[in-house]
Amino acid sequence: MPLHDERGRFNGSDPMTPEVRNLFSAPLPKGEGEIFQKLLEGRDFRLESIASRGKPSPEGFWYDQPDPEWVILFAGSSCLAFGTGETLELKVGDYLLIPSHLRHRVESVSEDALWLALHFRES
Amino acid sequence: MPLHDERGRFNGSDPMTPEVRNLFSAPLPKGEGEIFQKLLEGRDFRLESIASRGKPSPEGFWYDQPDPEWVILFAGSSCLAFGTGETLELKVGDYLLIPSHLRHRVESVSEDALWLALHFRES
């Protein structure tokens, strides 16, 4: 029985040693395209992992998000394109803050690319 | 001039391509002990990187935090001890949620250990 739910609230009275999971060992369902997995959720944020599986954004598709997103590349490599007309080549450990409504897309991405993304509401 | 401050708020009107930083390239000041660096802050959370530099928690020291902390090991290895009497061996990609007031300490840690830690207020 977990001590806390996914928002970190206590479910019990006795502290227990936390459960450890690994970012690389999440099962990847069959099929194509990115896999999003929610890791943690708070009042004003949502932390998720993204396994890209080599799939760039569909032709002509742009993310245009109402909230800012902080993202870090945990494994692999990728190239992101932005509505500004610029592109960014990313390697492991690279992180950036994508402001709300800045259009962006995954131009190319390696098979093993794994991201952490923190979506949050602006203060 | 950055488009947004560290809370993701817009400072300007024209979107710009985000600045990319790398988790491994933060300058480590001389001296010993852990280096904490704030990466992002929201209303109810604070995201930071921790470079352990091989230094375990001081003898007899326990973290006892009022808020929960989600943590992931980005590089290196470590052993965490908990107030429950248990220990956890961590490798790259391992993540866990440390509930508020669960006492914990870094029992041992590799020179190259690098963490991401998300501190947040319980809903």
XYZ file of C-alpha atoms in Angstrom:
246
model
C 0.000 0.000 0.000
C 1.587 3.277 -1.043
C 2.202 5.877 1.637
C 1.143 8.719 -0.602
C -0.869 9.264 -3.726
C 0.579 10.796 -6.890
C 0.192 14.307 -5.479
C 2.380 13.430 -2.534
C -0.431 13.395 0.019
C -0.206 10.967 2.865
C -2.506 7.998 2.762
C -1.334 6.524 6.020
C 0.162 7.446 9.319
C 3.372 5.416 9.360
C 6.187 6.601 7.115
C 7.417 3.927 4.739
C 10.495 3.741 2.583
C 9.576 5.183 -0.837
C 9.169 2.957 -3.856
C 11.871 3.337 -6.512
C 11.056 3.277 -10.203
C 13.333 3.725 -13.174
C 12.772 6.056 -16.085
C 14.218 3.555 -18.541
C 12.171 0.584 -17.432
C 8.665 1.834 -18.127
C 6.965 -0.662 -20.410
C 6.508 0.730 -23.926
C 3.222 -0.362 -25.440
C 3.311 -1.576 -29.012
C 2.622 0.856 -31.777
C 4.239 4.017 -32.988
C 4.612 7.577 -31.804
C 5.519 9.236 -28.554
C 4.616 7.675 -25.208
C 3.684 10.112 -22.431
C 3.666 8.937 -18.829
C 2.559 11.073 -15.905
C 5.075 10.808 -13.062
C 3.795 13.382 -10.590
C 1.072 15.997 -10.366
C 0.710 19.006 -8.083
C -1.673 21.890 -7.788
C 0.038 23.852 -10.531
C 2.300 21.415 -12.314
C 2.433 18.055 -14.061
C 5.656 16.102 -14.474
C 5.787 13.545 -17.249
C 8.229 11.366 -19.118
C 8.220 11.208 -22.891
C 9.651 8.318 -24.878
C 9.981 9.580 -28.440
C 10.739 6.215 -30.118
C 12.310 7.947 -33.093
C 9.078 9.609 -34.159
C 9.209 13.309 -35.039
C 6.062 15.420 -34.883
C 3.752 14.782 -37.819
C 4.342 16.888 -40.924
C 2.947 20.379 -40.391
C 2.050 19.770 -36.745
C 3.028 22.365 -34.119
C 2.608 22.235 -30.364
C 0.952 25.468 -29.207
C 0.477 25.149 -25.468
C -1.392 27.463 -23.083
C 1.166 26.845 -20.315
C 4.964 26.955 -20.238
C 6.876 23.672 -20.335
C 10.327 22.991 -18.933
C 11.954 20.046 -20.660
C 15.224 18.116 -20.318
C 16.653 15.401 -22.564
C 17.533 12.411 -20.373
C 18.770 10.133 -23.152
C 19.292 10.248 -26.910
C 19.329 13.303 -29.149
C 16.800 15.490 -30.910
C 16.255 18.574 -33.000
C 13.445 20.935 -32.031
C 12.012 23.552 -34.382
C 10.295 26.731 -33.207
C 7.762 29.149 -34.606
C 10.565 31.713 -34.636
C 12.062 29.830 -37.584
C 15.015 28.591 -35.559
C 16.005 25.046 -34.648
C 17.896 23.655 -31.653
C 20.029 20.508 -31.636
C 19.765 18.836 -28.227
C 22.010 16.313 -26.502
C 21.761 14.519 -23.164
C 21.437 16.942 -20.237
C 20.216 19.850 -22.365
C 17.234 21.665 -20.878
C 15.098 24.609 -21.896
C 11.979 26.498 -20.935
C 9.397 26.724 -23.692
C 7.149 29.719 -22.994
C 3.399 29.366 -23.371
C 2.223 29.693 -26.956
C 5.686 29.472 -28.455
C 5.018 27.048 -31.270
C 7.420 24.133 -31.428
C 7.754 20.699 -32.980
C 10.073 17.709 -32.847
C 11.914 17.932 -36.154
C 13.962 14.769 -35.608
C 14.661 12.501 -32.660
C 16.658 9.361 -31.914
C 15.065 6.001 -31.158
C 16.318 6.072 -27.573
C 15.275 9.638 -26.786
C 13.780 10.017 -23.327
C 12.583 13.329 -21.886
C 11.357 14.746 -18.629
C 8.785 17.497 -19.105
C 7.434 19.777 -16.400
C 4.234 21.580 -17.382
C 3.212 24.356 -15.029
C 0.860 27.280 -14.725
C 2.361 30.709 -14.855
C 2.229 32.560 -11.550
C 17.278 39.672 -23.152
C 15.372 36.617 -21.928
C 11.765 36.246 -22.977
C 10.666 35.058 -19.569
C 11.885 35.095 -16.021
C 12.604 31.955 -14.004
C 8.911 31.510 -13.233
C 8.093 31.326 -16.909
C 6.420 34.721 -17.079
C 6.736 36.700 -20.222
C 9.012 39.724 -20.139
C 8.421 40.720 -23.724
C 5.903 40.534 -26.480
C 7.844 38.789 -29.230
C 8.485 35.081 -28.758
C 12.132 34.134 -28.976
C 13.802 30.765 -29.320
C 14.524 29.476 -25.788
C 18.029 29.388 -24.417
C 19.487 25.897 -23.968
C 21.585 24.995 -20.945
C 23.141 21.690 -20.009
C 22.869 19.976 -16.657
C 26.443 18.718 -16.846
C 28.042 22.029 -17.732
C 27.110 24.093 -14.679
C 30.315 25.458 -13.179
C 31.144 23.776 -9.879
C 32.622 26.215 -7.408
C 35.666 25.067 -5.499
C 35.219 23.499 -2.111
C 33.479 20.437 -0.839
C 29.949 19.267 -0.333
C 26.814 19.261 -2.427
C 26.065 22.042 -4.915
C 22.418 23.038 -5.270
C 21.298 25.054 -8.274
C 17.780 26.382 -8.749
C 16.570 25.656 -12.280
C 12.948 26.737 -12.157
C 10.457 28.034 -9.629
C 6.673 28.133 -9.697
C 3.980 29.085 -7.270
C 4.101 25.749 -5.499
C 7.277 24.070 -6.634
C 11.020 24.530 -6.950
C 13.137 22.491 -9.355
C 16.828 22.199 -8.614
C 19.895 20.275 -9.652
C 22.188 18.730 -7.091
C 25.812 17.841 -7.767
C 26.863 15.552 -4.931
C 30.606 15.549 -5.647
C 31.077 12.300 -3.744
C 30.048 13.812 -0.446
C 27.566 11.887 1.701
C 25.482 13.678 4.309
C 27.485 14.533 7.415
C 27.611 11.888 10.144
C 24.350 11.893 12.069
C 22.657 14.432 9.783
C 19.132 13.726 8.514
C 17.036 15.734 6.095
C 13.585 16.302 7.622
C 11.657 18.429 5.164
C 8.236 20.065 5.567
C 7.372 19.416 1.903
C 7.579 16.320 -0.288
C 10.474 16.015 -2.731
C 10.529 14.081 -5.978
C 14.062 13.166 -6.983
C 15.717 11.420 -9.933
C 19.336 10.367 -10.365
C 20.582 11.765 -13.674
C 24.160 10.464 -13.445
C 26.266 8.378 -11.080
C 25.075 6.197 -8.232
C 24.094 6.639 -4.614
C 22.741 4.959 -1.514
C 20.011 6.744 0.455
C 19.109 5.850 4.029
C 15.700 6.503 5.565
C 14.300 7.010 9.021
C 12.506 3.710 8.548
C 15.858 1.952 8.937
C 15.966 0.932 5.289
C 18.405 1.920 2.553
C 17.976 2.210 -1.213
C 20.713 1.735 -3.808
C 20.084 4.062 -6.741
C 21.325 3.960 -10.322
C 20.848 6.303 -13.276
C 17.178 6.874 -14.073
C 15.920 5.818 -10.648
C 13.328 8.148 -9.180
C 11.328 8.296 -5.976
C 8.974 10.503 -4.031
C 10.156 11.328 -0.529
C 7.115 12.271 1.560
C 7.279 15.293 3.835
C 8.988 14.581 7.140
C 10.327 11.207 6.098
C 13.856 11.502 7.397
C 16.534 10.617 4.870
C 20.244 11.037 4.282
C 22.805 10.385 1.564
C 24.697 7.388 2.898
C 27.121 7.205 -0.017
C 27.330 8.793 -3.437
C 29.623 8.741 -6.464
C 31.800 11.667 -7.516
C 29.776 12.165 -10.702
C 26.338 11.943 -9.115
C 23.888 14.490 -10.498
C 20.268 14.776 -9.377
C 17.137 16.612 -10.340
C 14.950 17.424 -7.345
C 11.415 18.784 -7.460
C 10.229 20.259 -4.172
C 6.534 20.998 -4.028
C 3.770 21.888 -1.632
C 1.174 19.252 -0.923
C -2.228 20.071 -2.347
